[in-house]
Coordinates of C-alpha atoms in Angstrom, one line a residue:
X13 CA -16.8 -12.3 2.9
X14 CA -15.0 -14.4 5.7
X15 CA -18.0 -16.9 5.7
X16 CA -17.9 -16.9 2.0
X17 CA -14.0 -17.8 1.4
X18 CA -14.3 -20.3 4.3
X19 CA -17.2 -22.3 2.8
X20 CA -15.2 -22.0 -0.2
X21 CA -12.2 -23.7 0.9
X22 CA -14.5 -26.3 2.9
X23 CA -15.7 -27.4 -0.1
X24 CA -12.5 -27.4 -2.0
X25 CA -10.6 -29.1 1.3
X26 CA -13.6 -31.6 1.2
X27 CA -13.2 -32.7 -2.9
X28 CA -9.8 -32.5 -2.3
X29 CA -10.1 -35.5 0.7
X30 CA -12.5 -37.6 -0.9
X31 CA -9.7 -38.0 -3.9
X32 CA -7.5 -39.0 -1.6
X33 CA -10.3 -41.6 0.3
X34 CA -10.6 -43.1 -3.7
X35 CA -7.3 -43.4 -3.8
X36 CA -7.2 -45.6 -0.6
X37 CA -9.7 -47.6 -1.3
X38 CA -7.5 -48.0 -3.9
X39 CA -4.7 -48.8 -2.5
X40 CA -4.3 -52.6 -3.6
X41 CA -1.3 -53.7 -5.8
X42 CA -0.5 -56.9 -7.9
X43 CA 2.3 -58.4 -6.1
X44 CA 4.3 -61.9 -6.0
X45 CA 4.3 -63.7 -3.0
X46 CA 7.4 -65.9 -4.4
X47 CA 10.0 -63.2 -4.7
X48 CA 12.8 -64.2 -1.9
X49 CA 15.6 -61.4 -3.0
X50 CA 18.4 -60.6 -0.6
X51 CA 17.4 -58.7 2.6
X52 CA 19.3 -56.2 4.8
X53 CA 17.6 -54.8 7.5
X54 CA 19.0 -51.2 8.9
X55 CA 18.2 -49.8 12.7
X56 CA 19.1 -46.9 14.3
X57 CA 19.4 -46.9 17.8
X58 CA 20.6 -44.4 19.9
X59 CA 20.2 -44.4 23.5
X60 CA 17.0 -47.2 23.3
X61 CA 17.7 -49.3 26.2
X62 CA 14.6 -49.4 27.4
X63 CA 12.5 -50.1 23.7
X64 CA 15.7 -52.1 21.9
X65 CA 14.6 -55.8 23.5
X66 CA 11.2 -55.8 22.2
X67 CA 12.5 -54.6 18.7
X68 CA 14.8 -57.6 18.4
X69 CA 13.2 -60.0 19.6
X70 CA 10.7 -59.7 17.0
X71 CA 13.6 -59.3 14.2
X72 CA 14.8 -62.8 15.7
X73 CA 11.1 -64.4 15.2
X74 CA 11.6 -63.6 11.1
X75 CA 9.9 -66.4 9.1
X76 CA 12.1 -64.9 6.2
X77 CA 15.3 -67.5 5.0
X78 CA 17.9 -66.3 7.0
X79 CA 20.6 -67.5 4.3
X80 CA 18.4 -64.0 2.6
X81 CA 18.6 -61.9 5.2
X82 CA 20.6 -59.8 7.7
X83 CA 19.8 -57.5 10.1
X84 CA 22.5 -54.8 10.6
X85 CA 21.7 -52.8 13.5
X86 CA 23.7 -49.6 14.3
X87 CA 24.3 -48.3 17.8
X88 CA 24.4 -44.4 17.4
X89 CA 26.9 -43.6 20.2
X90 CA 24.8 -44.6 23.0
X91 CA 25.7 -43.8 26.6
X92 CA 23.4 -45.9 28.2
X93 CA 22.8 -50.0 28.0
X94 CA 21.9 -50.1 24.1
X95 CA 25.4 -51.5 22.6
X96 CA 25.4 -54.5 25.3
X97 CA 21.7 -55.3 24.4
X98 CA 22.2 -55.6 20.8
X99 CA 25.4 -57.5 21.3
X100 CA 22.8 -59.8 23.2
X101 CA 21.0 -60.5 20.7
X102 CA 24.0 -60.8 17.7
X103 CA 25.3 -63.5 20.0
X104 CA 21.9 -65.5 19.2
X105 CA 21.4 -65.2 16.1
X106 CA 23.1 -65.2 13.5
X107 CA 21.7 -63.0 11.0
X108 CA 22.0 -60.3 13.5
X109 CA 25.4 -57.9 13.0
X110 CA 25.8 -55.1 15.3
X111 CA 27.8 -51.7 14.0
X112 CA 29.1 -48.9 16.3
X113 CA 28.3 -45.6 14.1
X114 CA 31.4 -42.9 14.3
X115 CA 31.0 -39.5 13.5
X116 CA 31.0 -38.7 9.8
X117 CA 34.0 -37.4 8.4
X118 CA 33.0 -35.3 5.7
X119 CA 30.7 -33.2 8.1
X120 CA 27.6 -33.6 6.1
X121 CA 25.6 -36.4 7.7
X122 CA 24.3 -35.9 11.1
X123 CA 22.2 -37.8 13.5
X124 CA 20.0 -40.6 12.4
X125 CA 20.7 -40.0 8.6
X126 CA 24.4 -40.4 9.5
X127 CA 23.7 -43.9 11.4
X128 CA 21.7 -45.6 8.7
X129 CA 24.2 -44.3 5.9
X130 CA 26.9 -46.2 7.7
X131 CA 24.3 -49.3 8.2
X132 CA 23.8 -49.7 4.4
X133 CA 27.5 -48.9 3.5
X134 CA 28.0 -52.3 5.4
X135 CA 24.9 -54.6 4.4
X136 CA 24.8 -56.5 1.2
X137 CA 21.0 -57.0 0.8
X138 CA 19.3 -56.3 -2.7
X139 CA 16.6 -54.8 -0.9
X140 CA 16.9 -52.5 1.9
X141 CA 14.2 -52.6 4.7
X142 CA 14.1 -49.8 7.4
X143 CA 12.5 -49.8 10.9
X144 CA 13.1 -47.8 14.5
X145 CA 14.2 -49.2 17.4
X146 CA 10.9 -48.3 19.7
X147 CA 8.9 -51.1 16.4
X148 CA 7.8 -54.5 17.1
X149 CA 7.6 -56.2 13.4
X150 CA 5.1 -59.2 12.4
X151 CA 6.5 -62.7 11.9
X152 CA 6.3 -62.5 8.2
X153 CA 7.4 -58.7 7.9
X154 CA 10.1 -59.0 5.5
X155 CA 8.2 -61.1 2.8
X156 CA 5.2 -59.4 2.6
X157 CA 7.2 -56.2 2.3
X158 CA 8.9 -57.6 -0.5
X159 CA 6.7 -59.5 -2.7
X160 CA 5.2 -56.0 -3.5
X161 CA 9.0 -55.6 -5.7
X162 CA 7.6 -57.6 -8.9
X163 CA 8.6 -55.4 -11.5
X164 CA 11.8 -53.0 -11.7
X165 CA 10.0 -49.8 -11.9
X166 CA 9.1 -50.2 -7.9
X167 CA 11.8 -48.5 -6.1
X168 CA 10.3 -47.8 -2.9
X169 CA 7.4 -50.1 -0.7
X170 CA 6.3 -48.3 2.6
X171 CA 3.4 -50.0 5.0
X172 CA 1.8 -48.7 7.9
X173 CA 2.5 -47.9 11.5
X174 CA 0.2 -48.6 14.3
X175 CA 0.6 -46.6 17.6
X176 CA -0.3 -47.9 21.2
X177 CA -3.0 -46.3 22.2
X178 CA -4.3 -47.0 26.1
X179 CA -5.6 -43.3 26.7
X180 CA -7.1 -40.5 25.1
X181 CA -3.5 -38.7 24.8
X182 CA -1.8 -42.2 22.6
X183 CA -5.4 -42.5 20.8
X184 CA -5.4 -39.3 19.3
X185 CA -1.7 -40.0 18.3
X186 CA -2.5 -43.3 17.0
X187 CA -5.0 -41.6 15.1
X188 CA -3.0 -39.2 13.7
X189 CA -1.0 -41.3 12.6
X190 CA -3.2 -43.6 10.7
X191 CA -4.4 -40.5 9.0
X192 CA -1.0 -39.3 8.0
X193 CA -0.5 -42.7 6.5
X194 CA -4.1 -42.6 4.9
X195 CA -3.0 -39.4 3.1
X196 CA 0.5 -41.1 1.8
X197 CA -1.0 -44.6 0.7
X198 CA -3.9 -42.6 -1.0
X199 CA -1.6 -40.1 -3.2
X200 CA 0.7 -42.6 -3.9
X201 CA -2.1 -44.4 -5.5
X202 CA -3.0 -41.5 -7.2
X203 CA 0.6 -41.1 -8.5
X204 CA 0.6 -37.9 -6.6
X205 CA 3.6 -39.2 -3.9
X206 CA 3.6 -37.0 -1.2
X207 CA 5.4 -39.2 1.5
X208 CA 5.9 -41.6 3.4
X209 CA 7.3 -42.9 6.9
X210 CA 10.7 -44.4 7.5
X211 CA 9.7 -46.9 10.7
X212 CA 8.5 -49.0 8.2
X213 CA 10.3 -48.1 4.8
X214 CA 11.8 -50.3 2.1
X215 CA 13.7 -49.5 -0.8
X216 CA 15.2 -51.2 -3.3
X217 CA 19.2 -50.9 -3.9
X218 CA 19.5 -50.1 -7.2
X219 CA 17.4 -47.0 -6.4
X220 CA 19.4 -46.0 -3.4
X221 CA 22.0 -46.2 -5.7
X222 CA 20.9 -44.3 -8.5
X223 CA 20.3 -40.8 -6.4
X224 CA 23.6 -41.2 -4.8
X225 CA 21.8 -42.3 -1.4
X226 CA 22.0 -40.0 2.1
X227 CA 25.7 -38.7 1.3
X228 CA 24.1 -37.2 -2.1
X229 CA 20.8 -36.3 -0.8
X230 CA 20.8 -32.8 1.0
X231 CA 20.6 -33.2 4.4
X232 CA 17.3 -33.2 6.4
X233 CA 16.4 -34.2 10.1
X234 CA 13.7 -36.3 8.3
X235 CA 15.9 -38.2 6.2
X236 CA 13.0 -40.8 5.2
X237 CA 11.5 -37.9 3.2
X238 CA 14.0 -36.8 1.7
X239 CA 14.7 -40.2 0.7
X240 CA 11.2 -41.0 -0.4
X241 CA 11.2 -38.0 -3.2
X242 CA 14.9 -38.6 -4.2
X243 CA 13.6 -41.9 -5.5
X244 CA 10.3 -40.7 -6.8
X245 CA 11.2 -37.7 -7.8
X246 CA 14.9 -37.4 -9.2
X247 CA 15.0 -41.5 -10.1
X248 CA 11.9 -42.0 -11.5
X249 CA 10.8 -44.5 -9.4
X250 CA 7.3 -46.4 -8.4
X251 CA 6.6 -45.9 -5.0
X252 CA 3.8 -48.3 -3.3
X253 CA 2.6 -48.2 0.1
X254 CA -0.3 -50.9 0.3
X255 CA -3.5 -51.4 3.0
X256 CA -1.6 -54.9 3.8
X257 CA -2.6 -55.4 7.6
X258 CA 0.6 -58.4 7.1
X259 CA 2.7 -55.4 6.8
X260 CA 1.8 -53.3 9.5
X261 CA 4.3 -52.5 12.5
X262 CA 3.7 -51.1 15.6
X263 CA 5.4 -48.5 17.7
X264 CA 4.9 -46.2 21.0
X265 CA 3.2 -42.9 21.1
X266 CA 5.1 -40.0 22.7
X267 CA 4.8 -39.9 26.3
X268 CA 4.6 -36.2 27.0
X269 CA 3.2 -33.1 25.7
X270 CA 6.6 -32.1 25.1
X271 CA 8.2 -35.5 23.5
X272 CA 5.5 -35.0 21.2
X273 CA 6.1 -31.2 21.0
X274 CA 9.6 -32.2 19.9
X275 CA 8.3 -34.7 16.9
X276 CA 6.0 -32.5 15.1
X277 CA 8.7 -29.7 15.3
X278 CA 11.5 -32.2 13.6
X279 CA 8.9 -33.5 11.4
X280 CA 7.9 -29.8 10.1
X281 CA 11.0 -28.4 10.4
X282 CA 12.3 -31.6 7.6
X283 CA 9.7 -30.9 5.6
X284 CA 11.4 -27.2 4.6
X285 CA 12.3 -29.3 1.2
X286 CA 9.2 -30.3 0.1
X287 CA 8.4 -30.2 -3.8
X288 CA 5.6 -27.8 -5.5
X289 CA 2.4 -30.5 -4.6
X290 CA 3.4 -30.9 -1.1
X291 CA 3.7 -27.1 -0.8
X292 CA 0.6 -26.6 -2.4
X293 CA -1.6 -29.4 -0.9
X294 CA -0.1 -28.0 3.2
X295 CA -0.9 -24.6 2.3
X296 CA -3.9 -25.1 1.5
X297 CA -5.1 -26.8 4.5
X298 CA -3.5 -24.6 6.8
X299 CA -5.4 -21.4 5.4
X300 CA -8.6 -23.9 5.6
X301 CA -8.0 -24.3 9.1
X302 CA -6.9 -20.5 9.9
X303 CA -9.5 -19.3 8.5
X304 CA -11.6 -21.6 10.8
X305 CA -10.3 -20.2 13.5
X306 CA -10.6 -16.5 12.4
X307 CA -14.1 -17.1 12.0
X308 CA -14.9 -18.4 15.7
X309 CA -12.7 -15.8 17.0
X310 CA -15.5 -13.4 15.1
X311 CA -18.0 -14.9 16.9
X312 CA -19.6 -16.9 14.1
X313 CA -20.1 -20.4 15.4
X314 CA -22.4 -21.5 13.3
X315 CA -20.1 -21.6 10.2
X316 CA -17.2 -22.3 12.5
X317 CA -19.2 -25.5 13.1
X318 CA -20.4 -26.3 10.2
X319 CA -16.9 -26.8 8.1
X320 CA -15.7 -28.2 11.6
X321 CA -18.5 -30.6 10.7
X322 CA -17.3 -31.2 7.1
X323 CA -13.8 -31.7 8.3
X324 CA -14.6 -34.2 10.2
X325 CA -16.9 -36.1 7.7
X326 CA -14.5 -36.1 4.9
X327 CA -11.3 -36.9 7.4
X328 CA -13.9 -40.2 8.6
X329 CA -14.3 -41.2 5.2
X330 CA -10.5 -40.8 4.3
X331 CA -9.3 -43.1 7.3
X332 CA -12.4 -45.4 7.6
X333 CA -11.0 -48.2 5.4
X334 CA -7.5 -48.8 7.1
X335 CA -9.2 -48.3 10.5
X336 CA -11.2 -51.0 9.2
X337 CA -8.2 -53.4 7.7
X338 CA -6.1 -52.6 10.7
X339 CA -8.9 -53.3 13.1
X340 CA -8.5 -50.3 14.8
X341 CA -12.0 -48.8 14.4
X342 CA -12.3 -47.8 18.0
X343 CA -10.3 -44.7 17.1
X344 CA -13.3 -43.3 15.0
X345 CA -14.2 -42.4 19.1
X346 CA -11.5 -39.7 19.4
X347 CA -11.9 -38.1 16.0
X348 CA -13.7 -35.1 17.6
X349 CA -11.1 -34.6 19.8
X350 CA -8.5 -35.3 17.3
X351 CA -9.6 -32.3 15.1
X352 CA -9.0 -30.4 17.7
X353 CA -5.4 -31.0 18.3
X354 CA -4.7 -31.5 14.1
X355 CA -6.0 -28.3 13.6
X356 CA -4.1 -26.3 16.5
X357 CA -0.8 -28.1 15.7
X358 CA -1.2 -27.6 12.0
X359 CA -1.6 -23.6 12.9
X360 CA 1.2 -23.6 15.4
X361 CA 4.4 -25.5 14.0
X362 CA 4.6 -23.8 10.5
X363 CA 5.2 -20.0 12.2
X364 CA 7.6 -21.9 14.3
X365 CA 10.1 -23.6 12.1
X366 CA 10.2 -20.3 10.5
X367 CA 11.5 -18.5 13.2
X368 CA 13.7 -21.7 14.3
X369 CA 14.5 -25.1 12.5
X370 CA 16.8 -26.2 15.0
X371 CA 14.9 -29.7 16.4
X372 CA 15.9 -32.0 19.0
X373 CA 16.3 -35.3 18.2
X374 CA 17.8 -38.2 20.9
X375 CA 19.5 -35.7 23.0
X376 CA 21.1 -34.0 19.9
X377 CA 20.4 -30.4 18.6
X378 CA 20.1 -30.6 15.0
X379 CA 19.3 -28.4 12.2

């Protein structure tokens, strides 16, 4: 009976994958490389002395018109050398405008969600673009973000994040990673949103606008998701998140077992909110994957191995093209590995949000 119900829900997990791999391959849009609307670019920085530097310096090498753009970056009460870094870099150019967040009076926002709220309460920009304060955007950034706005039903453009990845511990993170994305780009193409990420977010105003933005929006520690399905969701919005390797931003792996325990737990613990599909499509894998566990716990390897083996085909297939667009194809090394660790984190996080959602997140306890 065990065997039976977990080659069931191998089969199921695998049809349910290749969608999503059509949908990537899919994941092309019409766009119109002439559209130059107004920019505002919001970062939140708290406590990012050592990672702020890099991040700026590629927001000052912008090939975007700067008469159509600022960049309004928000110091989240930092104790360290972040403020005087920032007010670097506002002294050289002049699109950049730094903000000193204060704590939010009503009591609602908290955090990260309560830093970019104040950022885009004080930019201008038809067009909002997020990224972190640990990126490092492309030259061109900004426009090919934008050119993907060409009608008024897109309310939301998202791209792809790229990790570092020098050893086995960043590689399986950077692949993770471009699998997570994978998943988004391919439902959103299937007009089945399920998410995406907010290091390298855009949305347009209007839409932001329409669902009341982050005061309206209940609060969650992963405010880019709750964002993402206010606009698609509530607002009726078109969400797009291309394979565009001119998009693409990079960022830095965790560097310890328990930075990275700390991400996964804020990143499950936010997604307490998540709509029926969501729900449905997490719940799913994670009885796939306990019930590959329970059977090599029985002692039945074979089966154990063979829908280890099917995993691992279908979760190829699904991330082979934007390996392949983001040249990143050496990852394909660590996927055993990387199984490994997606299915014990998958099992682990979910029992404990349940018994605790408070998450750390820059020093601060949040819930």
């Amino acid at each position: 009976m065990l065997i039976d119900l977990l080659f069931l829900f191998a089969a199921i997990y695998a049809i349910q994958i290749l969608l999503f791999a059509i949908g990537v391959r899919k994941a092309t849009y019409s766009f119109d490389p002439t559209y130059r609307p107004s920019v505002s670019i919001i970062i939140a920085a708290r406590n990012e002395e050592k990672n702020i530097r890099a991040c700026l310096e590629s927001i000052s090498h912008l090939t975007y018109p700067t008469e159509r753009l600022e960049v309004v970056v928000v110091n989240d009460r930092s104790t360290d050398r972040t403020e005087e870094i920032i007010s670097e870099f506002a002294r050289r150019c002049s699109f950049i405008r730094l903000l000193n967040a204060t704590e939010d009076p009503s009591g609602r926002l908290h955090g990260k969600a309560n830093a970019i709220t104040q950022g885009i309460e004080r930019s201008t920009g038809d067009i909002l673009l997020f990224t972190d304060a640990d990126c490092v955007v492309q030259r061109g950034w900004v426009e090919e973000t934008v050119k993907y706005y060409n009608h008024p039903s897109v309310g939301l453009v998202a791209g792809f994040t790229a990790l570092r990845s020098r050893t086995m511990f960043e590689a399986i993170q950077a692949l993770d990673w471009f699998v997570l994305f994978s998943i988004a780009a391919g439902t959103i193409r299937l007009r089945f949103p399920v998410t995406a990420v907010g290091n390298n977010l855009s949305v347009r105003r209007s839409a932001y606008d329409a669902v009341g933005g982050y005061r309206s929006i209940p609060f969650s520690v992963t405010e880019d998701y709750a964002l993402f399905h206010a606009v698609t969701r509530r607002a009726g919005y078109v969400a797009r998140l291309p394979i565009d390797p001119q998009t693409l931003v990079f960022s830095l792996p965790c560097e310890t077992w328990r930075e990275l325990f700390n991400q996964k737990k804020r990143w499950f613990s936010g997604g307490a909110g998540m709509d029926w599909k969501s729900i449905g499509l997490f719940a799913f894998g994670f009885t796939f994957k306990a019930l590959s566990v329970v059977t090599l716990a029985a002692g039945d390897f074979a089966p154990f191995l063979a829908a280890f083996a099917i995993k691992s085909a279908v979760d190829a297939l699904l991330v082979a093209p934007t390996l392949s667009a983001f040249k990143a194809r050496r990852l394909f090394l660590y996927l055993v590995p990387f199984e490994v660790y997606y299915i014990a984190y998958v099992l682990l996080f979910p029992p404990l949000v349940l018994f605790s959602r408070d998450v750390r997140w820059k020093d601060r306890r949040l819930r």
